[in-house]
Amino acid sequence: MQNKQWILNSFPVGEIKENDLILKDSNLGEVNDGEVLIKNVYLSLDPANRGWMSGKASYVDAMQIGDIMRGGTIGIIEESKNEKFKKGDAVQYQGGWQEYCINDGMGLRTIPLNTGLELPSFLSVMGMPGMTAYFGLLDVLKPKENETLVVSGAAGAVGSLVSQIAKIKGCRVIGIAGTEEKCNWLKNDLNVDGVINYKADNLNSALKELCPNGIDMYFDNVGGEITEAVINRFNIGGRMSICGQISGYNSETLQPGPRNWINILVKRLKVQGFIVFDYQARAKEAFVDMSKWMAEGKLQHKNHIVDGLENAVSSLKMLFSGENKGKMIVKISDE
Amino acid sequence: MQNKQWILNSFPVGEIKENDLILKDSNLGEVNDGEVLIKNVYLSLDPANRGWMSGKASYVDAMQIGDIMRGGTIGIIEESKNEKFKKGDAVQYQGGWQEYCINDGMGLRTIPLNTGLELPSFLSVMGMPGMTAYFGLLDVLKPKENETLVVSGAAGAVGSLVSQIAKIKGCRVIGIAGTEEKCNWLKNDLNVDGVINYKADNLNSALKELCPNGIDMYFDNVGGEITEAVINRFNIGGRMSICGQISGYNSETLQPGPRNWINILVKRLKVQGFIVFDYQARAKEAFVDMSKWMAEGKLQHKNHIVDGLENAVSSLKMLFSGENKGKMIVKISDE
């Protein structure tokens, strides 16, 4: 049985180029006792994927040349020799950029049926982006009612959920995104209090206008100049949670800290990085609240689903150009 | 009656130069009802003074050209028309770089007599540096027993107290300083667990050797490359309190954030700036503990006292060259 796989062929320098990843056919082995054969259906594409390809260990081990490209997936069990799973079960796991996977059951989470939620939701609002938004906002920033929150990457998979959860918690929310379409979605559908198109607007003056009482919290998905502009407008005692730094992921050199770093001292800021994996043990808290808010119609989300594993690289690149419209997902096969 | 005063004559660019501050004679006015005449005895010199001269507001209002140079002082009441003070009282206050001051009593703290402590202690261990060390370590970093703490500027007024309080709390303490003499004092007298002379040693390899289990906490007085080296060696979940950034205070441009900033995300670090003034309301907590530890012989401190108000500028500059040996104080007159 043949299995199409994306293989890391070279560590990208700057933007991902043709031949950094190559699509290959391989032979799928046998399903041994204790193992399951999984057909991958949906593949999650996330900004963090770029860092995994760098050849440098970070919060995960470094990928090696020749490895199957890593990625979060949803798959359907096709054959099971593991008593914990049966044919037809839907599972969420790190299945990688491939059509099939033989797995010993470690790291598979069965997706509950009859929730009324479509499968891709478990890669977005009920998956890693949802947990990231939930804990990065509620546990790291600890918002209080009426505080002003700025979110960068606000129309993205994580940012759009952060914006909505913060509204549920009674905050004033200003979203930063890179197109008018995204800004309109944030403003008209997600009801954030103000939007900034960082490609069109002057960041400093827009933040001044939209945050007349300063900024209390910043949920950072991007880093770079946007972060510097927010720091300039922070109130004393402001809090900042660092979730992602996408503006620097394609850079050949490390993206340096903000040039106005001294404000961390002068304004007594609290800056904290976090990784969603650290919250695995508390995942249930997020699922309970998120599904309740979804049922109440308080959480919207958008999936941008591209058909075909062969389009995974071009789809990943859309995250960096900002062309994606919602959570980026590749559909590998039919459910 | 004549009063010698240091006047801000120009905003320094880079290092403080001759004529940025000039020593002038002025006439002392009359002591009106409600006022006191104070003879300044000791003047505190601190790295933060440089920032106050920049012409830019920070956590304090900007100084203006023509202002008396700001500084913390200890003075003796010479004449009182304020019922709260009597002749001979010792007071601590922001008296500025001058021989005398007429004050309406606002902002004066009477120094208790019969404590057995010499007056300059109230500008160091029992003054602002002591409170800075106490709250910056215990409230911001919240050390736990057996954790590894790195302190930069470790032989300074604040750093040397941080190092000792951390030892009292059962931490493993590594001190960074700029001369062998300072390192020897830290190691032999203050009993820190390891020392690094940042001017002679390779920072990265020294930190690796002295912190075999990584770094849990960093008390930062300096910023710049030392901070970057510490970040490289931080454990996951490491905490950093930013007290000062002296390595950048003479720079004409803002000292940028660390080039390895991405580690705040990857290592889930918590970075927090603080200003001692925010802890005024809790000062007593510090005084109680600090005086107890002093009485128990657990806190040593060194004052570097220079005679004569005319030497204030050259003494301030010693803080930036690292020539000072202990808390820098100018003796303006006899007690």
XYZ file of C-alpha atoms in Angstrom, chain B residues 12-206:
195
model
C 24.017 64.852 28.767
C 24.577 63.082 25.479
C 26.269 59.770 26.168
C 28.568 60.023 29.171
C 28.093 62.958 31.517
C 30.519 65.739 30.487
C 31.918 68.784 32.223
C 29.357 71.586 32.105
C 26.365 69.228 31.929
C 26.147 69.984 35.629
C 27.586 73.141 37.131
C 28.166 74.076 40.760
C 26.672 77.440 41.682
C 26.197 79.553 44.759
C 22.711 80.769 45.484
C 21.119 82.686 48.300
C 19.087 80.653 50.725
C 15.694 82.249 51.360
C 13.855 82.671 54.646
C 12.325 79.878 56.690
C 8.606 80.587 56.753
C 5.921 79.180 59.043
C 5.471 75.453 58.447
C 8.930 75.116 56.948
C 12.219 73.639 58.095
C 15.823 74.424 57.186
C 17.754 71.246 56.510
C 21.519 70.864 56.302
C 22.224 68.046 53.876
C 24.778 65.593 55.215
C 24.785 62.600 52.868
C 23.830 62.412 49.192
C 22.923 59.110 47.561
C 24.243 58.475 44.041
C 22.390 55.844 42.026
C 22.434 54.586 38.439
C 18.866 55.824 37.987
C 20.115 59.429 38.410
C 21.428 59.289 34.851
C 17.947 58.637 33.475
C 16.478 61.551 35.424
C 18.856 63.897 33.570
C 17.784 62.772 30.122
C 15.136 65.433 29.620
C 12.545 62.702 29.092
C 9.797 61.800 31.503
C 9.918 58.203 32.696
C 8.510 57.049 36.017
C 9.370 60.528 37.256
C 8.849 63.862 35.523
C 11.638 65.030 33.283
C 14.166 67.432 34.815
C 14.442 70.830 33.190
C 17.577 72.806 32.413
C 18.270 75.022 35.411
C 16.847 72.560 37.955
C 18.837 71.581 41.013
C 20.134 68.053 40.329
C 17.842 65.511 41.941
C 19.064 63.041 44.528
C 18.145 61.226 47.704
C 19.680 62.751 50.822
C 19.951 62.557 54.557
C 19.882 65.867 56.342
C 19.729 67.349 59.818
C 17.081 69.889 60.761
C 18.869 73.151 61.575
C 15.810 75.240 62.218
C 12.147 74.276 62.397
C 8.953 76.281 62.023
C 7.031 73.022 61.513
C 5.682 71.311 64.612
C 6.397 67.836 63.222
C 10.156 68.400 63.263
C 12.630 69.773 65.753
C 16.199 70.990 65.483
C 18.597 68.051 65.413
C 16.187 65.561 63.809
C 17.718 63.465 61.061
C 15.524 63.133 57.981
C 15.667 61.204 54.732
C 14.195 62.894 51.647
C 14.789 63.922 48.061
C 16.964 66.864 49.032
C 18.909 67.233 45.808
C 22.558 68.033 45.171
C 22.892 71.019 47.486
C 24.174 72.004 50.919
C 20.915 73.260 52.357
C 17.246 72.988 51.630
C 14.172 74.778 52.887
C 11.264 72.340 52.885
C 7.619 72.407 53.942
C 7.883 68.970 55.562
C 6.292 67.063 52.682
C 8.216 63.934 51.792
C 10.480 64.037 54.851
C 10.884 60.790 56.755
C 12.368 61.105 60.216
C 15.155 58.607 60.821
C 14.686 56.795 64.128
C 17.481 57.373 66.618
C 19.112 54.791 68.856
C 18.907 52.029 66.260
C 22.649 51.532 66.437
C 22.795 52.108 62.690
C 25.021 54.790 61.222
C 23.214 57.425 59.198
C 24.505 56.364 55.723
C 22.781 52.984 56.227
C 19.524 54.798 55.597
C 20.703 55.486 52.063
C 21.718 51.851 51.521
C 20.562 48.768 53.362
C 17.794 50.623 55.265
C 17.021 52.927 52.346
C 16.081 52.740 48.712
C 18.639 50.103 47.664
C 17.560 47.875 50.539
C 13.877 48.133 49.656
C 14.697 47.602 45.990
C 16.580 44.407 46.751
C 13.952 43.172 49.182
C 10.849 43.626 47.035
C 12.516 42.965 43.683
C 13.657 39.605 44.943
C 10.909 38.511 47.325
C 7.858 40.037 45.675
C 8.780 39.896 41.986
C 10.907 36.737 41.755
C 9.421 34.861 44.737
C 12.438 32.588 45.276
C 12.070 29.002 46.424
C 14.679 27.038 48.318
C 17.409 25.464 46.191
C 16.580 27.483 43.116
C 19.480 29.021 41.211
C 19.545 32.823 41.086
C 21.894 34.893 38.943
C 22.443 38.523 39.976
C 24.082 41.083 37.710
C 25.690 44.128 39.277
C 26.061 41.746 42.201
C 28.578 43.825 44.134
C 26.493 46.979 43.832
C 24.303 48.531 46.493
C 21.239 46.577 45.377
C 22.905 43.449 43.981
C 24.925 42.698 47.093
C 21.759 42.790 49.208
C 19.825 40.669 46.702
C 22.608 38.090 46.834
C 22.536 37.910 50.607
C 18.754 37.827 50.973
C 18.641 35.013 48.419
C 21.210 33.076 50.444
C 19.048 33.611 53.559
C 16.149 32.114 51.558
C 18.192 29.027 50.690
C 18.944 29.762 47.044
C 22.063 28.954 45.095
C 23.442 32.389 44.122
C 25.763 33.258 41.246
C 26.987 36.858 41.226
C 28.263 38.765 38.213
C 30.568 41.762 38.747
C 33.311 43.613 36.907
C 36.489 43.340 38.998
C 38.352 40.586 40.813
C 38.109 42.604 44.021
C 34.315 42.706 43.791
C 34.178 39.008 42.934
C 36.370 38.163 45.904
C 34.148 40.173 48.240
C 31.061 38.369 46.944
C 32.679 34.975 47.265
C 34.648 35.353 50.490
C 32.535 37.745 52.527
C 29.005 37.342 51.204
C 29.398 33.601 50.588
C 27.702 33.475 47.217
C 28.049 30.134 45.477
C 29.807 31.321 42.364
C 31.119 34.528 40.815
C 31.752 35.688 37.281
C 33.970 38.620 36.334
C 32.200 39.685 33.155
C 35.207 41.697 32.022
C 37.586 38.732 32.264
C 35.532 35.546 31.951
C 33.597 34.080 29.060
C 30.036 34.670 30.200
C 28.388 31.775 28.405
C 30.843 29.133 29.470
C 31.077 30.499 33.023
